[in-house]
């Protein structure tokens, strides 16, 4: 018989010879209806019981004993799975939490079974197989949870594509396939940060601090499966402005900023107004003051924001 242990309601397959429509199963003293698959195989649903009981058959009211037994165990209970969504291409590592998870458990996504990695009696992990878009049942030991397959993310570009090493640059990632989720994330190098959903074509995230230089940039819809953004993101050494001359003027006045790390500056910011910068050296840039009024803070920017 298989399986030889389980809870009530478990479908038990019995192999033998001479089975027909008159055959029924007996678990201890309890008779249950049998579904005859063939003359050599039938299936019975375990009735309510406990402990270990003998398995027998009744054929035309004649009792047939066997050396096999069935042991009742507490049923597996499922609590949750995480993440609960992933791309149709598969590969998402799904963590399932529950009680009394067997060390030989498997996961069934729709009609496809995959092996599980046993972590503990309360946790197993399964890699989601490829599947068409939509929701599917995830079955473990007869218990069911739901998993949503979504179209893979297709990020195309990030704007701006660079920012100061101190972080804080709000980066817009454009592409397709984005959906609202509290698990939306961006990854700058190996540092993950939350992402904000804007539309199906855009998400935004604030760059964390990083060392000057290029970094891989990736985005994830479920906090686990990351897709690289073409061209990535570059950290620029943060410019430091020590002086502004002249300190006052009118629109069009050529203003010189002096300081350190100005070689990568692309714009000067007069308050919130941006104007192109001309780099003279790593310690000097020049900008034409935009139209404005009053006293404004002047800053140097590597990405115009």
PDB file of C-alpha atoms in Angstrom:
ATOM      1  CA  UNK A   1       0.000   0.000   0.000  1.00  0.00           C
ATOM      2  CA  UNK A   2       1.113   3.592  -0.488  1.00  0.00           C
ATOM      3  CA  UNK A   3       1.358   5.672   1.516  1.00  0.00           C
ATOM      4  CA  UNK A   4       1.531   3.542   4.662  1.00  0.00           C
ATOM      5  CA  UNK A   5       0.926   6.538   6.905  1.00  0.00           C
ATOM      6  CA  UNK A   6      -1.089   9.718   6.794  1.00  0.00           C
ATOM      7  CA  UNK A   7      -4.139  11.443   8.192  1.00  0.00           C
ATOM      8  CA  UNK A   8      -7.805  10.718   7.638  1.00  0.00           C
ATOM      9  CA  UNK A   9      -8.806  11.626   4.101  1.00  0.00           C
ATOM     10  CA  UNK A  10      -5.485  10.487   2.609  1.00  0.00           C
ATOM     11  CA  UNK A  11      -5.902   8.575  -0.652  1.00  0.00           C
ATOM     12  CA  UNK A  12      -4.293   5.171  -0.188  1.00  0.00           C
ATOM     13  CA  UNK A  13      -3.361   3.030  -3.200  1.00  0.00           C
ATOM     14  CA  UNK A  14      -3.520  -0.745  -2.739  1.00  0.00           C
ATOM     15  CA  UNK A  15      -1.919  -3.172  -5.171  1.00  0.00           C
ATOM     16  CA  UNK A  16      -2.859  -6.821  -5.616  1.00  0.00           C
ATOM     17  CA  UNK A  17      -4.803  -9.121  -7.936  1.00  0.00           C
ATOM     18  CA  UNK A  18      -8.403  -9.871  -8.775  1.00  0.00           C
ATOM     19  CA  UNK A  19      -9.962  -6.530  -7.823  1.00  0.00           C
ATOM     20  CA  UNK A  20     -13.453  -5.790  -9.169  1.00  0.00           C
ATOM     21  CA  UNK A  21     -16.424  -3.536  -8.476  1.00  0.00           C
ATOM     22  CA  UNK A  22     -17.458  -5.590  -5.438  1.00  0.00           C
ATOM     23  CA  UNK A  23     -14.178  -4.847  -3.605  1.00  0.00           C
ATOM     24  CA  UNK A  24     -14.146  -2.532  -0.590  1.00  0.00           C
ATOM     25  CA  UNK A  25     -11.375  -1.569   1.815  1.00  0.00           C
ATOM     26  CA  UNK A  26     -11.212  -2.067   5.553  1.00  0.00           C
ATOM     27  CA  UNK A  27      -9.101   0.091   7.875  1.00  0.00           C
ATOM     28  CA  UNK A  28      -9.176  -1.818  11.132  1.00  0.00           C
ATOM     29  CA  UNK A  29     -12.917  -2.434  11.590  1.00  0.00           C
ATOM     30  CA  UNK A  30     -14.048   0.457   9.371  1.00  0.00           C
ATOM     31  CA  UNK A  31     -15.157  -0.274   5.829  1.00  0.00           C
ATOM     32  CA  UNK A  32     -14.744   2.352   3.099  1.00  0.00           C
ATOM     33  CA  UNK A  33     -15.633   2.427  -0.565  1.00  0.00           C
ATOM     34  CA  UNK A  34     -12.893   1.553  -3.043  1.00  0.00           C
ATOM     35  CA  UNK A  35     -12.285   3.080  -6.461  1.00  0.00           C
ATOM     36  CA  UNK A  36     -11.099   0.248  -8.709  1.00  0.00           C
ATOM     37  CA  UNK A  37      -8.405   1.460 -11.094  1.00  0.00           C
ATOM     38  CA  UNK A  38      -7.681  -1.964 -12.572  1.00  0.00           C
ATOM     39  CA  UNK A  39      -7.732  -5.621 -11.591  1.00  0.00           C
ATOM     40  CA  UNK A  40      -4.383  -4.992  -9.843  1.00  0.00           C
ATOM     41  CA  UNK A  41      -4.956  -1.569  -8.265  1.00  0.00           C
ATOM     42  CA  UNK A  42      -7.573   0.254  -6.237  1.00  0.00           C
ATOM     43  CA  UNK A  43      -7.708   3.496  -4.247  1.00  0.00           C
ATOM     44  CA  UNK A  44      -9.395   4.073  -0.873  1.00  0.00           C
ATOM     45  CA  UNK A  45      -9.722   7.210   1.255  1.00  0.00           C
ATOM     46  CA  UNK A  46      -8.544   6.661   4.835  1.00  0.00           C
ATOM     47  CA  UNK A  47     -11.424   7.079   7.318  1.00  0.00           C
ATOM     48  CA  UNK A  48     -11.173   8.820  10.677  1.00  0.00           C
ATOM     49  CA  UNK A  49      -8.951   6.829  13.017  1.00  0.00           C
ATOM     50  CA  UNK A  50      -5.820   6.831  15.148  1.00  0.00           C
ATOM     51  CA  UNK A  51      -2.791   4.701  15.861  1.00  0.00           C
ATOM     52  CA  UNK A  52      -1.867   1.832  13.549  1.00  0.00           C
ATOM     53  CA  UNK A  53      -4.643  -0.276  11.983  1.00  0.00           C
ATOM     54  CA  UNK A  54      -4.613  -3.392   9.830  1.00  0.00           C
ATOM     55  CA  UNK A  55      -5.543  -3.060   6.163  1.00  0.00           C
ATOM     56  CA  UNK A  56      -7.921  -5.631   4.705  1.00  0.00           C
ATOM     57  CA  UNK A  57     -10.338  -6.078   1.814  1.00  0.00           C
ATOM     58  CA  UNK A  58     -13.871  -7.319   1.366  1.00  0.00           C
ATOM     59  CA  UNK A  59     -14.613  -9.047  -1.929  1.00  0.00           C
ATOM     60  CA  UNK A  60     -18.241 -10.134  -2.346  1.00  0.00           C
ATOM     61  CA  UNK A  61     -18.574  -9.833   1.466  1.00  0.00           C
ATOM     62  CA  UNK A  62     -15.633 -12.201   1.941  1.00  0.00           C
ATOM     63  CA  UNK A  63     -12.954 -10.709   4.211  1.00  0.00           C
ATOM     64  CA  UNK A  64      -9.383 -10.885   2.957  1.00  0.00           C
ATOM     65  CA  UNK A  65      -6.679 -10.010   5.471  1.00  0.00           C
ATOM     66  CA  UNK A  66      -3.183  -8.731   4.665  1.00  0.00           C
ATOM     67  CA  UNK A  67       0.127  -8.160   6.405  1.00  0.00           C
ATOM     68  CA  UNK A  68      -0.072  -4.416   5.664  1.00  0.00           C
ATOM     69  CA  UNK A  69      -1.054  -1.660   8.068  1.00  0.00           C
ATOM     70  CA  UNK A  70      -1.782   2.053   8.002  1.00  0.00           C
ATOM     71  CA  UNK A  71      -0.497   4.467  10.647  1.00  0.00           C
ATOM     72  CA  UNK A  72      -2.389   7.647  11.435  1.00  0.00           C
ATOM     73  CA  UNK A  73      -0.301  10.789  11.899  1.00  0.00           C
ATOM     74  CA  UNK A  74      -1.317  14.377  12.537  1.00  0.00           C
ATOM     75  CA  UNK A  75      -2.063  16.102   9.201  1.00  0.00           C
ATOM     76  CA  UNK A  76       0.218  18.646   7.616  1.00  0.00           C
ATOM     77  CA  UNK A  77      -1.064  22.216   7.940  1.00  0.00           C
ATOM     78  CA  UNK A  78       0.014  25.012   5.608  1.00  0.00           C
ATOM     79  CA  UNK A  79       0.167  28.616   6.754  1.00  0.00           C
ATOM     80  CA  UNK A  80       1.663  30.796   4.041  1.00  0.00           C
ATOM     81  CA  UNK A  81       4.079  30.958   1.122  1.00  0.00           C
ATOM     82  CA  UNK A  82       6.524  33.702   0.244  1.00  0.00           C
ATOM     83  CA  UNK A  83       6.823  35.209  -2.233  1.00  0.00           C
ATOM     84  CA  UNK A  84       3.328  34.507  -3.527  1.00  0.00           C
ATOM     85  CA  UNK A  85       4.074  35.694  -7.051  1.00  0.00           C
ATOM     86  CA  UNK A  86       6.783  35.086  -9.622  1.00  0.00           C
ATOM     87  CA  UNK A  87       7.573  35.230 -13.357  1.00  0.00           C
ATOM     88  CA  UNK A  88       6.118  32.778 -15.868  1.00  0.00           C
ATOM     89  CA  UNK A  89       9.692  31.693 -16.652  1.00  0.00           C
ATOM     90  CA  UNK A  90       9.817  29.961 -13.265  1.00  0.00           C
ATOM     91  CA  UNK A  91      12.753  29.662 -10.895  1.00  0.00           C
ATOM     92  CA  UNK A  92      11.264  31.618  -7.982  1.00  0.00           C
ATOM     93  CA  UNK A  93      12.390  30.060  -4.692  1.00  0.00           C
ATOM     94  CA  UNK A  94       9.138  29.788  -2.737  1.00  0.00           C
ATOM     95  CA  UNK A  95       9.284  29.360   1.037  1.00  0.00           C
ATOM     96  CA  UNK A  96       6.301  27.527   2.517  1.00  0.00           C
ATOM     97  CA  UNK A  97       5.519  27.798   6.214  1.00  0.00           C
ATOM     98  CA  UNK A  98       3.319  25.336   8.062  1.00  0.00           C
ATOM     99  CA  UNK A  99       3.179  22.566  10.645  1.00  0.00           C
ATOM    100  CA  UNK A 100       4.323  18.954  10.456  1.00  0.00           C
ATOM    101  CA  UNK A 101       5.999  19.330   7.072  1.00  0.00           C
ATOM    102  CA  UNK A 102       7.586  15.997   6.140  1.00  0.00           C
ATOM    103  CA  UNK A 103      11.266  15.755   5.218  1.00  0.00           C
ATOM    104  CA  UNK A 104      10.287  14.016   1.957  1.00  0.00           C
ATOM    105  CA  UNK A 105       7.640  16.573   0.988  1.00  0.00           C
ATOM    106  CA  UNK A 106       7.179  17.838  -2.543  1.00  0.00           C
ATOM    107  CA  UNK A 107       5.318  20.821  -4.006  1.00  0.00           C
ATOM    108  CA  UNK A 108       2.823  20.679  -6.841  1.00  0.00           C
ATOM    109  CA  UNK A 109       2.290  23.871  -8.840  1.00  0.00           C
ATOM    110  CA  UNK A 110      -0.872  23.242 -10.806  1.00  0.00           C
ATOM    111  CA  UNK A 111      -0.148  19.849 -12.383  1.00  0.00           C
ATOM    112  CA  UNK A 112       3.651  20.026 -12.077  1.00  0.00           C
ATOM    113  CA  UNK A 113       5.409  18.462  -9.087  1.00  0.00           C
ATOM    114  CA  UNK A 114       8.820  19.684  -7.941  1.00  0.00           C
ATOM    115  CA  UNK A 115      11.025  18.450  -5.084  1.00  0.00           C
ATOM    116  CA  UNK A 116      11.122  20.410  -1.841  1.00  0.00           C
ATOM    117  CA  UNK A 117      14.143  21.277   0.270  1.00  0.00           C
ATOM    118  CA  UNK A 118      13.252  20.495   3.868  1.00  0.00           C
ATOM    119  CA  UNK A 119      14.370  23.199   6.292  1.00  0.00           C
ATOM    120  CA  UNK A 120      12.339  22.159   9.330  1.00  0.00           C
ATOM    121  CA  UNK A 121       8.948  20.725  10.234  1.00  0.00           C
ATOM    122  CA  UNK A 122       7.689  24.309   9.876  1.00  0.00           C
ATOM    123  CA  UNK A 123       9.417  25.306   6.626  1.00  0.00           C
ATOM    124  CA  UNK A 124      10.240  23.917   3.177  1.00  0.00           C
ATOM    125  CA  UNK A 125      11.463  25.555  -0.037  1.00  0.00           C
ATOM    126  CA  UNK A 126      10.459  24.795  -3.617  1.00  0.00           C
ATOM    127  CA  UNK A 127      11.539  26.302  -6.946  1.00  0.00           C
ATOM    128  CA  UNK A 128       8.479  27.306  -8.961  1.00  0.00           C
ATOM    129  CA  UNK A 129       8.425  25.622 -12.394  1.00  0.00           C
ATOM    130  CA  UNK A 130       7.580  27.589 -15.569  1.00  0.00           C
ATOM    131  CA  UNK A 131       3.857  28.151 -16.015  1.00  0.00           C
ATOM    132  CA  UNK A 132       1.414  30.289 -17.966  1.00  0.00           C
ATOM    133  CA  UNK A 133       0.333  33.627 -16.496  1.00  0.00           C
ATOM    134  CA  UNK A 134      -2.334  33.385 -13.798  1.00  0.00           C
ATOM    135  CA  UNK A 135      -3.026  31.880 -10.370  1.00  0.00           C
ATOM    136  CA  UNK A 136      -2.326  28.207  -9.603  1.00  0.00           C
ATOM    137  CA  UNK A 137      -2.809  25.914  -6.625  1.00  0.00           C
ATOM    138  CA  UNK A 138       0.338  24.941  -4.738  1.00  0.00           C
ATOM    139  CA  UNK A 139      -0.325  21.587  -3.090  1.00  0.00           C
ATOM    140  CA  UNK A 140       1.735  20.046  -0.303  1.00  0.00           C
ATOM    141  CA  UNK A 141       0.510  16.846   1.394  1.00  0.00           C
ATOM    142  CA  UNK A 142      -3.026  17.526   0.207  1.00  0.00           C
ATOM    143  CA  UNK A 143      -3.095  21.085   1.577  1.00  0.00           C
ATOM    144  CA  UNK A 144      -3.414  23.992  -0.862  1.00  0.00           C
ATOM    145  CA  UNK A 145      -2.091  27.553  -1.127  1.00  0.00           C
ATOM    146  CA  UNK A 146      -2.185  29.943  -4.113  1.00  0.00           C
ATOM    147  CA  UNK A 147       0.674  31.307  -6.233  1.00  0.00           C
ATOM    148  CA  UNK A 148       0.364  33.969  -8.919  1.00  0.00           C
ATOM    149  CA  UNK A 149       2.387  33.781 -12.136  1.00  0.00           C
ATOM    150  CA  UNK A 150       3.051  37.157 -13.778  1.00  0.00           C
ATOM    151  CA  UNK A 151       4.722  38.284 -16.992  1.00  0.00           C
ATOM    152  CA  UNK A 152       8.480  38.796 -16.486  1.00  0.00           C
ATOM    153  CA  UNK A 153       9.656  42.345 -15.809  1.00  0.00           C
ATOM    154  CA  UNK A 154      11.356  44.085 -18.746  1.00  0.00           C
ATOM    155  CA  UNK A 155      13.315  47.123 -17.479  1.00  0.00           C
ATOM    156  CA  UNK A 156      14.677  49.246 -20.320  1.00  0.00           C
ATOM    157  CA  UNK A 157      16.397  52.289 -18.812  1.00  0.00           C
ATOM    158  CA  UNK A 158      17.059  54.261 -15.630  1.00  0.00           C
ATOM    159  CA  UNK A 159      16.893  58.049 -15.313  1.00  0.00           C
ATOM    160  CA  UNK A 160      19.111  59.593 -14.137  1.00  0.00           C
ATOM    161  CA  UNK A 161      21.733  56.939 -14.723  1.00  0.00           C
ATOM    162  CA  UNK A 162      24.182  58.464 -12.249  1.00  0.00           C
ATOM    163  CA  UNK A 163      24.179  60.235  -8.912  1.00  0.00           C
ATOM    164  CA  UNK A 164      26.369  61.312  -6.026  1.00  0.00           C
ATOM    165  CA  UNK A 165      28.141  58.727  -3.912  1.00  0.00           C
ATOM    166  CA  UNK A 166      26.283  60.029  -0.877  1.00  0.00           C
ATOM    167  CA  UNK A 167      23.087  58.500  -2.255  1.00  0.00           C
ATOM    168  CA  UNK A 168      19.586  59.939  -2.260  1.00  0.00           C
ATOM    169  CA  UNK A 169      19.132  60.210  -6.019  1.00  0.00           C
ATOM    170  CA  UNK A 170      15.567  59.229  -6.953  1.00  0.00           C
ATOM    171  CA  UNK A 171      15.948  56.907  -9.950  1.00  0.00           C
ATOM    172  CA  UNK A 172      13.039  56.221 -12.310  1.00  0.00           C
ATOM    173  CA  UNK A 173      13.207  52.780 -13.949  1.00  0.00           C
ATOM    174  CA  UNK A 174      11.179  52.532 -17.139  1.00  0.00           C
ATOM    175  CA  UNK A 175      10.045  49.318 -18.761  1.00  0.00           C
ATOM    176  CA  UNK A 176       7.038  46.989 -18.719  1.00  0.00           C
ATOM    177  CA  UNK A 177       5.393  44.405 -16.491  1.00  0.00           C
ATOM    178  CA  UNK A 178       5.517  46.361 -13.226  1.00  0.00           C
ATOM    179  CA  UNK A 179       2.682  45.789 -10.731  1.00  0.00           C
ATOM    180  CA  UNK A 180       1.971  47.221  -7.309  1.00  0.00           C
ATOM    181  CA  UNK A 181       3.473  45.128  -4.530  1.00  0.00           C
ATOM    182  CA  UNK A 182       4.946  45.819  -1.097  1.00  0.00           C
ATOM    183  CA  UNK A 183       7.812  43.574  -2.203  1.00  0.00           C
ATOM    184  CA  UNK A 184       8.941  45.827  -5.087  1.00  0.00           C
ATOM    185  CA  UNK A 185      12.674  46.421  -4.787  1.00  0.00           C
ATOM    186  CA  UNK A 186      15.696  47.879  -6.552  1.00  0.00           C
ATOM    187  CA  UNK A 187      19.225  46.589  -6.095  1.00  0.00           C
ATOM    188  CA  UNK A 188      22.270  48.845  -6.504  1.00  0.00           C
ATOM    189  CA  UNK A 189      25.224  46.482  -6.604  1.00  0.00           C
ATOM    190  CA  UNK A 190      24.333  44.217  -3.663  1.00  0.00           C
ATOM    191  CA  UNK A 191      22.321  46.768  -1.700  1.00  0.00           C
ATOM    192  CA  UNK A 192      18.538  46.353  -1.876  1.00  0.00           C
ATOM    193  CA  UNK A 193      16.150  49.267  -1.345  1.00  0.00           C
ATOM    194  CA  UNK A 194      12.337  49.544  -1.534  1.00  0.00           C
ATOM    195  CA  UNK A 195      10.808  50.681  -4.818  1.00  0.00           C
ATOM    196  CA  UNK A 196       7.683  52.771  -5.360  1.00  0.00           C
ATOM    197  CA  UNK A 197       5.138  51.718  -7.984  1.00  0.00           C
ATOM    198  CA  UNK A 198       4.239  54.521 -10.397  1.00  0.00           C
ATOM    199  CA  UNK A 199       2.635  52.623 -13.287  1.00  0.00           C
ATOM    200  CA  UNK A 200       2.931  49.411 -15.262  1.00  0.00           C
ATOM    201  CA  UNK A 201       5.760  51.155 -17.124  1.00  0.00           C
ATOM    202  CA  UNK A 202       7.664  52.788 -14.240  1.00  0.00           C
ATOM    203  CA  UNK A 203       8.935  52.324 -10.689  1.00  0.00           C
ATOM    204  CA  UNK A 204      11.155  54.630  -8.646  1.00  0.00           C
ATOM    205  CA  UNK A 205      13.714  54.098  -5.920  1.00  0.00           C
ATOM    206  CA  UNK A 206      16.220  56.180  -3.977  1.00  0.00           C
ATOM    207  CA  UNK A 207      19.846  55.229  -4.545  1.00  0.00           C
ATOM    208  CA  UNK A 208      21.633  54.231  -1.331  1.00  0.00           C
ATOM    209  CA  UNK A 209      25.141  55.549  -0.576  1.00  0.00           C
ATOM    210  CA  UNK A 210      27.897  53.856  -2.551  1.00  0.00           C
ATOM    211  CA  UNK A 211      31.525  54.134  -3.594  1.00  0.00           C
ATOM    212  CA  UNK A 212      32.294  56.125  -6.728  1.00  0.00           C
ATOM    213  CA  UNK A 213      32.132  54.020  -9.894  1.00  0.00           C
ATOM    214  CA  UNK A 214      29.670  51.977 -11.972  1.00  0.00           C
ATOM    215  CA  UNK A 215      27.215  49.584 -10.300  1.00  0.00           C
ATOM    216  CA  UNK A 216      24.817  46.958 -11.578  1.00  0.00           C
ATOM    217  CA  UNK A 217      21.206  48.082 -11.154  1.00  0.00           C
ATOM    218  CA  UNK A 218      18.364  45.561 -10.998  1.00  0.00           C
ATOM    219  CA  UNK A 219      14.661  45.587 -10.157  1.00  0.00           C
ATOM    220  CA  UNK A 220      12.351  42.942  -8.672  1.00  0.00           C
ATOM    221  CA  UNK A 221       8.588  42.627  -8.500  1.00  0.00           C
ATOM    222  CA  UNK A 222       8.588  40.082  -5.654  1.00  0.00           C
ATOM    223  CA  UNK A 223      11.699  40.963  -3.676  1.00  0.00           C
ATOM    224  CA  UNK A 224      13.540  37.891  -4.916  1.00  0.00           C
ATOM    225  CA  UNK A 225      13.734  37.597  -8.711  1.00  0.00           C
ATOM    226  CA  UNK A 226      15.862  40.526  -9.921  1.00  0.00           C
ATOM    227  CA  UNK A 227      16.202  41.647 -13.543  1.00  0.00           C
ATOM    228  CA  UNK A 228      19.140  43.831 -14.598  1.00  0.00           C
ATOM    229  CA  UNK A 229      18.529  47.331 -15.913  1.00  0.00           C
ATOM    230  CA  UNK A 230      20.611  48.008 -19.057  1.00  0.00           C
ATOM    231  CA  UNK A 231      23.634  50.285 -18.469  1.00  0.00           C
ATOM    232  CA  UNK A 232      23.224  50.132 -14.688  1.00  0.00           C
ATOM    233  CA  UNK A 233      23.948  53.122 -12.454  1.00  0.00           C
ATOM    234  CA  UNK A 234      27.132  55.116 -11.843  1.00  0.00           C
ATOM    235  CA  UNK A 235      28.107  56.734  -8.555  1.00  0.00           C
ATOM    236  CA  UNK A 236      29.950  60.034  -8.908  1.00  0.00           C
ATOM    237  CA  UNK A 237      32.221  61.442  -6.226  1.00  0.00           C
ATOM    238  CA  UNK A 238      30.120  64.018  -4.396  1.00  0.00           C
ATOM    239  CA  UNK A 239      31.145  67.540  -5.433  1.00  0.00           C
ATOM    240  CA  UNK A 240      32.001  69.999  -2.680  1.00  0.00           C
ATOM    241  CA  UNK A 241      31.478  73.744  -3.281  1.00  0.00           C
ATOM    242  CA  UNK A 242      33.656  76.086  -1.237  1.00  0.00           C
ATOM    243  CA  UNK A 243      32.949  79.368  -2.990  1.00  0.00           C
ATOM    244  CA  UNK A 244      30.575  81.146  -5.383  1.00  0.00           C
ATOM    245  CA  UNK A 245      31.688  84.289  -7.260  1.00  0.00           C
ATOM    246  CA  UNK A 246      30.192  86.733  -7.760  1.00  0.00           C
ATOM    247  CA  UNK A 247      27.745  86.190  -4.890  1.00  0.00           C
ATOM    248  CA  UNK A 248      25.077  88.330  -6.549  1.00  0.00           C
ATOM    249  CA  UNK A 249      23.989  89.321 -10.047  1.00  0.00           C
ATOM    250  CA  UNK A 250      21.185  89.002 -12.568  1.00  0.00           C
ATOM    251  CA  UNK A 251      19.998  86.386 -15.066  1.00  0.00           C
ATOM    252  CA  UNK A 252      22.861  85.481 -17.387  1.00  0.00           C
ATOM    253  CA  UNK A 253      25.645  86.416 -14.952  1.00  0.00           C
ATOM    254  CA  UNK A 254      28.565  83.999 -15.352  1.00  0.00           C
ATOM    255  CA  UNK A 255      29.043  82.435 -11.924  1.00  0.00           C
ATOM    256  CA  UNK A 256      32.189  80.553 -10.927  1.00  0.00           C
ATOM    257  CA  UNK A 257      31.973  77.728  -8.389  1.00  0.00           C
ATOM    258  CA  UNK A 258      35.170  76.558  -6.723  1.00  0.00           C
ATOM    259  CA  UNK A 259      35.654  73.514  -4.555  1.00  0.00           C
ATOM    260  CA  UNK A 260      36.653  69.837  -4.855  1.00  0.00           C
ATOM    261  CA  UNK A 261      35.442  66.921  -6.942  1.00  0.00           C
ATOM    262  CA  UNK A 262      33.867  69.198  -9.551  1.00  0.00           C
ATOM    263  CA  UNK A 263      35.211  67.295 -12.582  1.00  0.00           C
ATOM    264  CA  UNK A 264      31.990  65.297 -12.993  1.00  0.00           C
ATOM    265  CA  UNK A 265      29.584  68.191 -12.495  1.00  0.00           C
ATOM    266  CA  UNK A 266      27.006  68.609 -15.286  1.00  0.00           C
ATOM    267  CA  UNK A 267      24.842  71.390 -13.871  1.00  0.00           C
ATOM    268  CA  UNK A 268      24.575  74.145 -11.311  1.00  0.00           C
ATOM    269  CA  UNK A 269      21.438  74.392  -9.215  1.00  0.00           C
ATOM    270  CA  UNK A 270      20.219  77.847  -8.249  1.00  0.00           C
ATOM    271  CA  UNK A 271      17.536  76.900  -5.782  1.00  0.00           C
ATOM    272  CA  UNK A 272      15.479  74.382  -7.814  1.00  0.00           C
ATOM    273  CA  UNK A 273      16.494  75.806 -11.205  1.00  0.00           C
ATOM    274  CA  UNK A 274      19.115  73.871 -13.148  1.00  0.00           C
ATOM    275  CA  UNK A 275      21.558  75.415 -15.612  1.00  0.00           C
ATOM    276  CA  UNK A 276      24.336  73.659 -17.606  1.00  0.00           C
ATOM    277  CA  UNK A 277      27.833  73.740 -16.153  1.00  0.00           C
ATOM    278  CA  UNK A 278      31.166  74.175 -17.936  1.00  0.00           C
ATOM    279  CA  UNK A 279      33.930  72.244 -16.198  1.00  0.00           C
ATOM    280  CA  UNK A 280      37.172  74.187 -16.016  1.00  0.00           C
ATOM    281  CA  UNK A 281      38.985  71.760 -13.739  1.00  0.00           C
ATOM    282  CA  UNK A 282      38.316  69.382 -10.883  1.00  0.00           C
ATOM    283  CA  UNK A 283      38.209  72.441  -8.619  1.00  0.00           C
ATOM    284  CA  UNK A 284      36.266  74.921 -10.802  1.00  0.00           C
ATOM    285  CA  UNK A 285      33.070  75.080 -12.883  1.00  0.00           C
ATOM    286  CA  UNK A 286      31.177  77.989 -14.447  1.00  0.00           C
ATOM    287  CA  UNK A 287      27.446  78.471 -14.974  1.00  0.00           C
ATOM    288  CA  UNK A 288      25.168  81.229 -16.269  1.00  0.00           C
ATOM    289  CA  UNK A 289      22.695  82.238 -13.584  1.00  0.00           C
ATOM    290  CA  UNK A 290      19.084  81.491 -14.589  1.00  0.00           C
ATOM    291  CA  UNK A 291      16.202  83.901 -14.087  1.00  0.00           C
ATOM    292  CA  UNK A 292      15.276  84.198 -10.429  1.00  0.00           C
ATOM    293  CA  UNK A 293      14.644  86.467  -7.507  1.00  0.00           C
ATOM    294  CA  UNK A 294      15.926  86.788  -3.980  1.00  0.00           C
ATOM    295  CA  UNK A 295      18.696  84.843  -2.302  1.00  0.00           C
ATOM    296  CA  UNK A 296      19.140  81.256  -3.541  1.00  0.00           C
ATOM    297  CA  UNK A 297      21.364  78.369  -2.485  1.00  0.00           C
ATOM    298  CA  UNK A 298      23.845  77.397  -5.215  1.00  0.00           C
ATOM    299  CA  UNK A 299      24.875  73.762  -5.579  1.00  0.00           C
ATOM    300  CA  UNK A 300      26.802  71.626  -8.035  1.00  0.00           C
ATOM    301  CA  UNK A 301      25.121  68.520  -9.506  1.00  0.00           C
ATOM    302  CA  UNK A 302      26.488  65.489 -11.306  1.00  0.00           C
ATOM    303  CA  UNK A 303      23.065  64.500 -12.737  1.00  0.00           C
ATOM    304  CA  UNK A 304      21.044  67.736 -12.868  1.00  0.00           C
ATOM    305  CA  UNK A 305      18.947  66.784  -9.832  1.00  0.00           C
TER     306      UNK A 305
END
